PDB file of C-alpha atoms in Angstrom:
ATOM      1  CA  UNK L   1       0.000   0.000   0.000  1.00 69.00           C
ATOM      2  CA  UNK L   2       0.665   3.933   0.244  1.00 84.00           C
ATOM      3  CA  UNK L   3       1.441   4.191  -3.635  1.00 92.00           C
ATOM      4  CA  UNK L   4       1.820   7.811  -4.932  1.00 95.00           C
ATOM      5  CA  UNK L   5       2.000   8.222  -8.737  1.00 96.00           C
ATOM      6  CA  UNK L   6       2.836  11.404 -11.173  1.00 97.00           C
ATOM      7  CA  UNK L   7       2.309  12.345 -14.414  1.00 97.00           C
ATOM      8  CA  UNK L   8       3.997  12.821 -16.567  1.00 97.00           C
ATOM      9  CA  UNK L   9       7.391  11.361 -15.754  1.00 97.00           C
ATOM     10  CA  UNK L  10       8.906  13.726 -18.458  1.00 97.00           C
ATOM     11  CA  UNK L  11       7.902  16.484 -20.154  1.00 97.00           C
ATOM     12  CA  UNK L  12       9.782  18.613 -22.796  1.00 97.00           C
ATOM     13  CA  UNK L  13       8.203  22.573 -23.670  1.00 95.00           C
ATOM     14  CA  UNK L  14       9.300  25.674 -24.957  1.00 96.00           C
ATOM     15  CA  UNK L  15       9.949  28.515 -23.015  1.00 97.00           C
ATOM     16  CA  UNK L  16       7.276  30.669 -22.259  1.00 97.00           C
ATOM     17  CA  UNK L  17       4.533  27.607 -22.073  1.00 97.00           C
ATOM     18  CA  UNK L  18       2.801  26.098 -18.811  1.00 97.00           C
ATOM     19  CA  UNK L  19       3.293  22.932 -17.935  1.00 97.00           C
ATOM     20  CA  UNK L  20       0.797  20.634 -15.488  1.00 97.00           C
ATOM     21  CA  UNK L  21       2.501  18.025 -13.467  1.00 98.00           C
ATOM     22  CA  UNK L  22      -0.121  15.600 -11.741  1.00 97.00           C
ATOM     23  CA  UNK L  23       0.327  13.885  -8.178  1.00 96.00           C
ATOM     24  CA  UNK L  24      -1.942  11.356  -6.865  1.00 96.00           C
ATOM     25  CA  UNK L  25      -1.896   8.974  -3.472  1.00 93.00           C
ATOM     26  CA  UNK L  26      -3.997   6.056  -5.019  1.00 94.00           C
ATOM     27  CA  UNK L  27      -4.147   4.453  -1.908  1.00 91.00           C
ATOM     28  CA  UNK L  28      -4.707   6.816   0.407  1.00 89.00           C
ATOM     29  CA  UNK L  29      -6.206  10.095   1.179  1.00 89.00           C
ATOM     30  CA  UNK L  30      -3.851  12.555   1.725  1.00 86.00           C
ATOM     31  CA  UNK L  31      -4.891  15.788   3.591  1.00 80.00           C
ATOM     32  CA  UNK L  32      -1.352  17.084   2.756  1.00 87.00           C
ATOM     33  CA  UNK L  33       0.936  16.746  -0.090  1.00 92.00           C
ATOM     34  CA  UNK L  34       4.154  18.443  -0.865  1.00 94.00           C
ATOM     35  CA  UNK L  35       6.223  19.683  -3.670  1.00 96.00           C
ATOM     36  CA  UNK L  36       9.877  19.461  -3.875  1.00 96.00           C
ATOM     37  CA  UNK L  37      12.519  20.245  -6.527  1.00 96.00           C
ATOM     38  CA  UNK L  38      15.248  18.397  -7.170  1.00 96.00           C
ATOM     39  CA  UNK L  39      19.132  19.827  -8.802  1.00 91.00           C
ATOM     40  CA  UNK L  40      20.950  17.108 -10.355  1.00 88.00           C
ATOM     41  CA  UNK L  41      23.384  15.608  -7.294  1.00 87.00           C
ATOM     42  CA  UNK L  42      22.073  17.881  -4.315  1.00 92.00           C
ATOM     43  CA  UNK L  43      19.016  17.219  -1.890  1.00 94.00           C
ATOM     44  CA  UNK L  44      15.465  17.383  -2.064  1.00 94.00           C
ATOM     45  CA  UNK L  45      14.162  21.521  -1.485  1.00 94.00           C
ATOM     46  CA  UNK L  46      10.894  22.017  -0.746  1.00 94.00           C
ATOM     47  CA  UNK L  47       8.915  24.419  -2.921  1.00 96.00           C
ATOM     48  CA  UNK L  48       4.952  24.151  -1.248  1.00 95.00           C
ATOM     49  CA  UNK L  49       3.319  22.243   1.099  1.00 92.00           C
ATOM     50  CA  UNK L  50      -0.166  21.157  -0.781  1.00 89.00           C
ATOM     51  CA  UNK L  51      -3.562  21.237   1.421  1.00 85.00           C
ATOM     52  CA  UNK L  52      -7.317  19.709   0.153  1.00 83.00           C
ATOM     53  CA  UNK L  53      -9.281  22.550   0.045  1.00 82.00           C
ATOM     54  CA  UNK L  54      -7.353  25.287   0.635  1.00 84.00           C
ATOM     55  CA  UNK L  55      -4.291  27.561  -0.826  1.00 88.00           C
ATOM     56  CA  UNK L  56      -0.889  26.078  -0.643  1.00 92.00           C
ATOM     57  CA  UNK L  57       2.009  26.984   2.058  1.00 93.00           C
ATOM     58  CA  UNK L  58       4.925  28.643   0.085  1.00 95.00           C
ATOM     59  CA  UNK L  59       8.358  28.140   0.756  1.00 94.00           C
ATOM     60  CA  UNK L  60      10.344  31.165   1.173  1.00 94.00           C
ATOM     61  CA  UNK L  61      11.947  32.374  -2.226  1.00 94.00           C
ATOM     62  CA  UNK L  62       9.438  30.320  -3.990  1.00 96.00           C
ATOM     63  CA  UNK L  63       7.563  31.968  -6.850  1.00 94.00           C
ATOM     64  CA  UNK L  64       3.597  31.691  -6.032  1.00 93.00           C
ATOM     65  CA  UNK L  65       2.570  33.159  -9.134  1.00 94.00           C
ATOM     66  CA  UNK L  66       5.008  30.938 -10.916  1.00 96.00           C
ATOM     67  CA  UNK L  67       4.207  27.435  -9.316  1.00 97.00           C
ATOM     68  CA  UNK L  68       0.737  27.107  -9.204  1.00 95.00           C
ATOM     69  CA  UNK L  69      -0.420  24.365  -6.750  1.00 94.00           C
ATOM     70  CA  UNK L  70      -4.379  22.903  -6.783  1.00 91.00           C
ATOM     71  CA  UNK L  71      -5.099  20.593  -4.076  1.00 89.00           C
ATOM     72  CA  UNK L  72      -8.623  19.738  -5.478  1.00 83.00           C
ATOM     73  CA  UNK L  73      -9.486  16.598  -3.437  1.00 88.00           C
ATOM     74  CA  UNK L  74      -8.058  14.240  -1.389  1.00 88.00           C
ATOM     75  CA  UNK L  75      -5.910  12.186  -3.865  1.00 92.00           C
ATOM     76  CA  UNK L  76      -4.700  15.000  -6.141  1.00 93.00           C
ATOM     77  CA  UNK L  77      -2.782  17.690  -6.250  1.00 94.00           C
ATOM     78  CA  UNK L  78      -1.422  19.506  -9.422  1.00 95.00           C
ATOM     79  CA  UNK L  79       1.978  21.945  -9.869  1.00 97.00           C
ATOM     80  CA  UNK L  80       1.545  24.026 -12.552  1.00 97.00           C
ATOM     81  CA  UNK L  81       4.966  25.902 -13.929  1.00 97.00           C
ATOM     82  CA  UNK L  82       3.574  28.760 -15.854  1.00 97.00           C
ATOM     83  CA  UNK L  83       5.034  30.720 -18.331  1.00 96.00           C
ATOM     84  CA  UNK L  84       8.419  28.350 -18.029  1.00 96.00           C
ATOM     85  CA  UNK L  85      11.777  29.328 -18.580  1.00 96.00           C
ATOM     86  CA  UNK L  86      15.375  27.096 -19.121  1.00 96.00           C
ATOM     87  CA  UNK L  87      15.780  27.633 -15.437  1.00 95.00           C
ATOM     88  CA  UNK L  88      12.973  26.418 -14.441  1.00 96.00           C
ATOM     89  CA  UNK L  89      14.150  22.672 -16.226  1.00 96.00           C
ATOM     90  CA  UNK L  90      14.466  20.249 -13.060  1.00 96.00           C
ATOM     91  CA  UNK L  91      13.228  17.094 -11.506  1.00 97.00           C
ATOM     92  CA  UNK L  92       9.708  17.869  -9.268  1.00 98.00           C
ATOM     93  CA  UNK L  93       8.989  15.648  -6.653  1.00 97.00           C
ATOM     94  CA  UNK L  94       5.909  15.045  -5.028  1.00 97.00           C
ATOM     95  CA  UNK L  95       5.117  13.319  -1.670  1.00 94.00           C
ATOM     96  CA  UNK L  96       1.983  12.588   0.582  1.00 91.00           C
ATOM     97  CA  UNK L  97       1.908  12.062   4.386  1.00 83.00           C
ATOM     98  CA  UNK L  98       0.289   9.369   5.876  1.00 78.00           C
ATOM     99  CA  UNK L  99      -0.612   8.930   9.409  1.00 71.00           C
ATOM    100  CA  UNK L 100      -1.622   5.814  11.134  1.00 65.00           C
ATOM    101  CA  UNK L 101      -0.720   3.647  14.707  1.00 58.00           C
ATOM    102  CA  UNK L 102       2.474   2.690  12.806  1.00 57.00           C
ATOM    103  CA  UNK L 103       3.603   6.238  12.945  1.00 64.00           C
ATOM    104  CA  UNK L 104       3.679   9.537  10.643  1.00 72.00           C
ATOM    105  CA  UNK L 105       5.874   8.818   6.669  1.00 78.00           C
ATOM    106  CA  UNK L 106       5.654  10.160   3.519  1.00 85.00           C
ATOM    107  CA  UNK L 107       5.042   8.447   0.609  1.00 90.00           C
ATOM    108  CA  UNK L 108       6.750  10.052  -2.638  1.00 95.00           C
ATOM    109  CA  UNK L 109       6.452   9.750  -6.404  1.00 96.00           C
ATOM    110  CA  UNK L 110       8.359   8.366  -8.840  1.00 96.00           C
ATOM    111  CA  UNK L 111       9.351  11.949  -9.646  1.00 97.00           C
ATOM    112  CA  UNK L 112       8.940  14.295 -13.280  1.00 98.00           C
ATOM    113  CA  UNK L 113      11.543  15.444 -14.782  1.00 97.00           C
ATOM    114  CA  UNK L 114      11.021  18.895 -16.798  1.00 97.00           C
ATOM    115  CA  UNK L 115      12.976  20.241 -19.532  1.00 97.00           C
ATOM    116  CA  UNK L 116      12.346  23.447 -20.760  1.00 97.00           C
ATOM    117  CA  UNK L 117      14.074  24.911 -24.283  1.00 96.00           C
TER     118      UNK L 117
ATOM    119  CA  UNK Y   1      15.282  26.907  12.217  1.00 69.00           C
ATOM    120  CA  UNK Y   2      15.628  22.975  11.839  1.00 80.00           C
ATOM    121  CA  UNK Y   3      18.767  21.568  10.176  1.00 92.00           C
ATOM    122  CA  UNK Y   4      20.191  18.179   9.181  1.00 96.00           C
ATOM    123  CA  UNK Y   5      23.755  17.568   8.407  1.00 97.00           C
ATOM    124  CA  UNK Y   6      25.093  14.429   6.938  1.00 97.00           C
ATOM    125  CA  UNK Y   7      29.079  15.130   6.854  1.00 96.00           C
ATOM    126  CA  UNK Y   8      30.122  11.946   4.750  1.00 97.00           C
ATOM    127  CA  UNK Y   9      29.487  13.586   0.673  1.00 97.00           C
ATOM    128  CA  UNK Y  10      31.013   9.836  -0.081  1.00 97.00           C
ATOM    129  CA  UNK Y  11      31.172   6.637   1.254  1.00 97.00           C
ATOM    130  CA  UNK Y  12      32.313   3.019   0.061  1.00 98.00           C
ATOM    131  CA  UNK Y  13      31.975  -0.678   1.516  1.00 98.00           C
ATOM    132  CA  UNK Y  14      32.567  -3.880  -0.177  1.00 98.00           C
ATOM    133  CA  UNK Y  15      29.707  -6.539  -0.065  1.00 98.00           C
ATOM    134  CA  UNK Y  16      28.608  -8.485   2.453  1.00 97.00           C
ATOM    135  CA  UNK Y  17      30.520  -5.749   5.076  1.00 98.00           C
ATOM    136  CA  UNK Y  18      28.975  -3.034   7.636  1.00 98.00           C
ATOM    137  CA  UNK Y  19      29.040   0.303   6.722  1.00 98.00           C
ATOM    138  CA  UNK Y  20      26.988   3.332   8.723  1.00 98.00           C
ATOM    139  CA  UNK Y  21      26.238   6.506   7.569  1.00 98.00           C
ATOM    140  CA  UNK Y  22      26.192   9.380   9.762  1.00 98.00           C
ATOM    141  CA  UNK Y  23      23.472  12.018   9.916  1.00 98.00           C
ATOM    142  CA  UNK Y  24      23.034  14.525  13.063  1.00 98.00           C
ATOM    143  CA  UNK Y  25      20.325  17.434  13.385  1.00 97.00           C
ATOM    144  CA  UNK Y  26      19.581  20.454  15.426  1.00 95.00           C
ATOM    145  CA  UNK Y  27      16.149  21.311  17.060  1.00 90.00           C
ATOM    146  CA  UNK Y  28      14.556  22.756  19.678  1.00 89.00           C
ATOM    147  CA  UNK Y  29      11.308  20.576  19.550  1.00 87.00           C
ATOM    148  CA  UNK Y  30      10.766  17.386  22.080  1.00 85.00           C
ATOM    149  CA  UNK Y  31       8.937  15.491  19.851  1.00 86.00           C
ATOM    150  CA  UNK Y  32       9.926  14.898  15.933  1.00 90.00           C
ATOM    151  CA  UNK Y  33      10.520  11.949  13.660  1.00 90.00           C
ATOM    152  CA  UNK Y  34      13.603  11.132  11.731  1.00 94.00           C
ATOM    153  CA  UNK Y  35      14.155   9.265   8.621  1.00 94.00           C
ATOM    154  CA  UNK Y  36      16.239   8.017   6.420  1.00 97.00           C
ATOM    155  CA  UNK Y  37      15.500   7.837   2.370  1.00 96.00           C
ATOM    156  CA  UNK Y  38      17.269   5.982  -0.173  1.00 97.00           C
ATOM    157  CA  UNK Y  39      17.106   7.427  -3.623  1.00 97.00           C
ATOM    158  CA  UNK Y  40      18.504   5.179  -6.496  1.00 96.00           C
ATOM    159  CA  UNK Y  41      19.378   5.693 -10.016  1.00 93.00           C
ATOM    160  CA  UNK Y  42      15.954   5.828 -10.809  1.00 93.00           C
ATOM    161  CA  UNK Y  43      15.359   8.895  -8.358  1.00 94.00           C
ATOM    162  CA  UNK Y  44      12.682   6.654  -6.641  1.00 94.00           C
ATOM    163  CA  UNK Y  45      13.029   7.929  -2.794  1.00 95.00           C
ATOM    164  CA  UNK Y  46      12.425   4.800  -1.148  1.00 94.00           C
ATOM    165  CA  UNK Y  47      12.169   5.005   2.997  1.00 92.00           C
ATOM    166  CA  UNK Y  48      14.337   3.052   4.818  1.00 96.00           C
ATOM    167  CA  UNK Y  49      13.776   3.430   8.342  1.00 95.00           C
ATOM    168  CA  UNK Y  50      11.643   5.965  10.898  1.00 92.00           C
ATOM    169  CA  UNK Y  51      12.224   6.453  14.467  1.00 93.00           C
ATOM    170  CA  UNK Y  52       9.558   8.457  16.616  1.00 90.00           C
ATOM    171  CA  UNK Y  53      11.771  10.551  18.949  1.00 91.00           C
ATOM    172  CA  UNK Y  54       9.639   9.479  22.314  1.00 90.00           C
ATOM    173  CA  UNK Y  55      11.203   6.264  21.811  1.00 90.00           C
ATOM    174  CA  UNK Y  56      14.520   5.416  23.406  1.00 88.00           C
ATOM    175  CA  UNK Y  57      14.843   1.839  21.265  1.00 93.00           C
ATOM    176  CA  UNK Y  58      16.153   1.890  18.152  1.00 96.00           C
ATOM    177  CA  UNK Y  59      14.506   1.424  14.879  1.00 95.00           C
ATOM    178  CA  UNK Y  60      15.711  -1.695  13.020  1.00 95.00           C
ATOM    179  CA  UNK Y  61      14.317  -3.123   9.211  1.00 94.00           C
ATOM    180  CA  UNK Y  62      15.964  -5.920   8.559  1.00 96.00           C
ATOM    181  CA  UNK Y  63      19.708  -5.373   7.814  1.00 98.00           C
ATOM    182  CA  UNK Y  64      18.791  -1.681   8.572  1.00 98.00           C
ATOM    183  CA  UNK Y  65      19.139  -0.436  11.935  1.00 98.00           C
ATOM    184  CA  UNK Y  66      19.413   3.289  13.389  1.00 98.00           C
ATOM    185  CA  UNK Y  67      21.377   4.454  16.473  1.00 97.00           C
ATOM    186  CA  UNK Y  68      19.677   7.388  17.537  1.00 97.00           C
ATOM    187  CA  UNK Y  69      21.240   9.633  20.284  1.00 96.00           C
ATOM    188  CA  UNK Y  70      18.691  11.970  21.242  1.00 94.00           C
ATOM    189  CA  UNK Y  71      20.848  14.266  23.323  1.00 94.00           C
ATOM    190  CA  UNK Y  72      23.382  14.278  20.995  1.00 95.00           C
ATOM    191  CA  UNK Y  73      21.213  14.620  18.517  1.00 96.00           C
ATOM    192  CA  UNK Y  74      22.309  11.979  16.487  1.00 97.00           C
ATOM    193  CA  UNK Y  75      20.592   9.548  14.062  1.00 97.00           C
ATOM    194  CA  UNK Y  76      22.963   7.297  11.897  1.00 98.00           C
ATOM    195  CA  UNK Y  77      21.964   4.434   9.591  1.00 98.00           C
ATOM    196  CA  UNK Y  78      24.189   0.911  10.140  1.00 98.00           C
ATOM    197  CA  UNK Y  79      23.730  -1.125   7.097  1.00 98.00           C
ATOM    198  CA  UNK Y  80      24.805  -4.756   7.591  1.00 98.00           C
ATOM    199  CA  UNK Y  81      25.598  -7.412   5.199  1.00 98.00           C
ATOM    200  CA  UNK Y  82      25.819  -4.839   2.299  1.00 98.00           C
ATOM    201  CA  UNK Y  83      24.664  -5.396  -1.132  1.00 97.00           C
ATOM    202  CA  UNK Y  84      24.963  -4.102  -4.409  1.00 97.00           C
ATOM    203  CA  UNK Y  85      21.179  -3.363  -4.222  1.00 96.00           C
ATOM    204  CA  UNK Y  86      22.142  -0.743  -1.433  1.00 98.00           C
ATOM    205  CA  UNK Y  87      23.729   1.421  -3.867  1.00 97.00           C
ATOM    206  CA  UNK Y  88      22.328   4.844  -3.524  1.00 97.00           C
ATOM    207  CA  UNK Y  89      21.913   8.322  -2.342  1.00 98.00           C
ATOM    208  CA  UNK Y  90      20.682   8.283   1.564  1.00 98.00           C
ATOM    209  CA  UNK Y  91      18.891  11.049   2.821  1.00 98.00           C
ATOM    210  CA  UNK Y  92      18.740  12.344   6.237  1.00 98.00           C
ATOM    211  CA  UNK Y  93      15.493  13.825   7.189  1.00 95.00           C
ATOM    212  CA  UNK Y  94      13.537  15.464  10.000  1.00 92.00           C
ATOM    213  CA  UNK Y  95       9.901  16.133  10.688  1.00 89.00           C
ATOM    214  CA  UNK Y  96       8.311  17.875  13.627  1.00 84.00           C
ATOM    215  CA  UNK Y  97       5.128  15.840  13.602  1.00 68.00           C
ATOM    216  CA  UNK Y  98       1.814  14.426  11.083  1.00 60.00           C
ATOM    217  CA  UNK Y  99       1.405  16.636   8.079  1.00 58.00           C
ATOM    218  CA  UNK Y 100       4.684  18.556   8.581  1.00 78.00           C
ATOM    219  CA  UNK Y 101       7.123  19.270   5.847  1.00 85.00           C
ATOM    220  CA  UNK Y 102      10.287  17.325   5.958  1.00 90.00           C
ATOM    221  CA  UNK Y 103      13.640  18.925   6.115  1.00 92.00           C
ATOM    222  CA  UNK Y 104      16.532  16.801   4.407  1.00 95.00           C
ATOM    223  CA  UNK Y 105      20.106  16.253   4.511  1.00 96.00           C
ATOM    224  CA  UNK Y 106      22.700  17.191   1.659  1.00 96.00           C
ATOM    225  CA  UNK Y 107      22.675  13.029   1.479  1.00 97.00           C
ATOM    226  CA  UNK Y 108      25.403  10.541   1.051  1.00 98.00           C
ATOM    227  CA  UNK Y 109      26.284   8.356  -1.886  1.00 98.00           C
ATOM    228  CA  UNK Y 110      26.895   4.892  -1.031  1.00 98.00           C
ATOM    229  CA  UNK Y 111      29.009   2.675  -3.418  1.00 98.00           C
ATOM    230  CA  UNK Y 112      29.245  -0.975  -2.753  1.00 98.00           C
ATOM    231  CA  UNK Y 113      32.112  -2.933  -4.042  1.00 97.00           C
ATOM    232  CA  UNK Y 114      32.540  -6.475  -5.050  1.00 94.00           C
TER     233      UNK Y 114
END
């Protein structure tokens, strides 16, 4: 169980398009889900922290109008990059937390990797 | 502000051997979890192992085992009986509590050697 998918797994645009990048927990409802961005060979930084139902938690020095996050229902949340730029190219991860009696994890996907000419 | 610091960029054990990675993290909070991710080739982060910070055993999975120092505040990851399979990036990480971001580690690539 606790299986968190995204789509697409890579995506190629030009510069100046948007770009939707899917996350769902397809075995859970997740309350939460978060964004991260990944440079090749350094750690995981988080962009957004996702909540159902109401506006995503930015990350300082993260561009809200930029990243667009929809956390529509419990299973899905979507990261938009609009109006994308070569800089923007990088691997997006997404994860979803999971409570239970077993303790508190997050469950991550398989990861998107953007590339932007 | 929370931080985790794994010191070792690099580190190498042959199969079959014991190698641990070292990870330690700074907070002001009593209660937190820690993990530790693997991330293969594939980018896949995998968990590893959790340990809930109220409890003084350590976590163990199999040839995975933690010794977490809370007063130190120390969390490193003992991997016994190495295989090639363990080949990877392991990442650090922190959480204060359910539905809280995580904050990682620069991580630490593991080769294993034949």
């Amino acid at each position: 169980g606790a299986v968190v998918s995204q789509h697409p797994s890579w995506v190629i645009c030009k510069s100046g398009t948007s770009v939707k990048i899917e996350c769902r927990s397809l075995d859970f409802q997740a309350t939460t889900m978060f964004w991260y961005r990944q440079f090749p060979k350094q750690s995981l930084m988080l962009m957004a922290t996702s909540n159902e139902g109401s506006k995503a938690t930015y990350e300082q020095g993260v561009e809200k109008d930029k990243f667009l996050i929809n956390h529509a229902s419990l299973t899905l949340s979507t990261l938009t990059v609009t109006s994308a730029h070569p800089e923007d190219s990088s691997f997006y991860i997404c994860s979803a937390g999971r409570g239970g009696v077993s303790g508190y994890e997050q469950y991550f996907g398989p990861g998107t990797r953007l590339t932007v000419t | 502000a929370q931080t985790v610091t794994q010191s070792q960029p690099e580190m190498s054990v042959q199969e079959a051997e014991t190698v641990t990675l070292s990870c330690t993290y700074d907070t002001s909070e009593s209660d937190y979890y820690l993990f530790w991710y693997k991330q293969p080739p594939s980018r896949q982060m995998i968990l590893v192992i959790r340990q809930e910070a109220y409890k003084q055993q350590n976590a163990t999975e199999n040839r995975f085992s933690v010794n977490f120092q809370k007063a130190a505040k120390s969390f490193s990851l003992k991997i016994s009986d190495s295989q090639l399979g363990d080949a990877a990036m392991y990442f650090c990480a922190y959480c204060t509590g359910t539905a809280s971001k995580l904050t990682f580690g620069t991580g630490t690539r593991l080769q294993v050697t034949l």
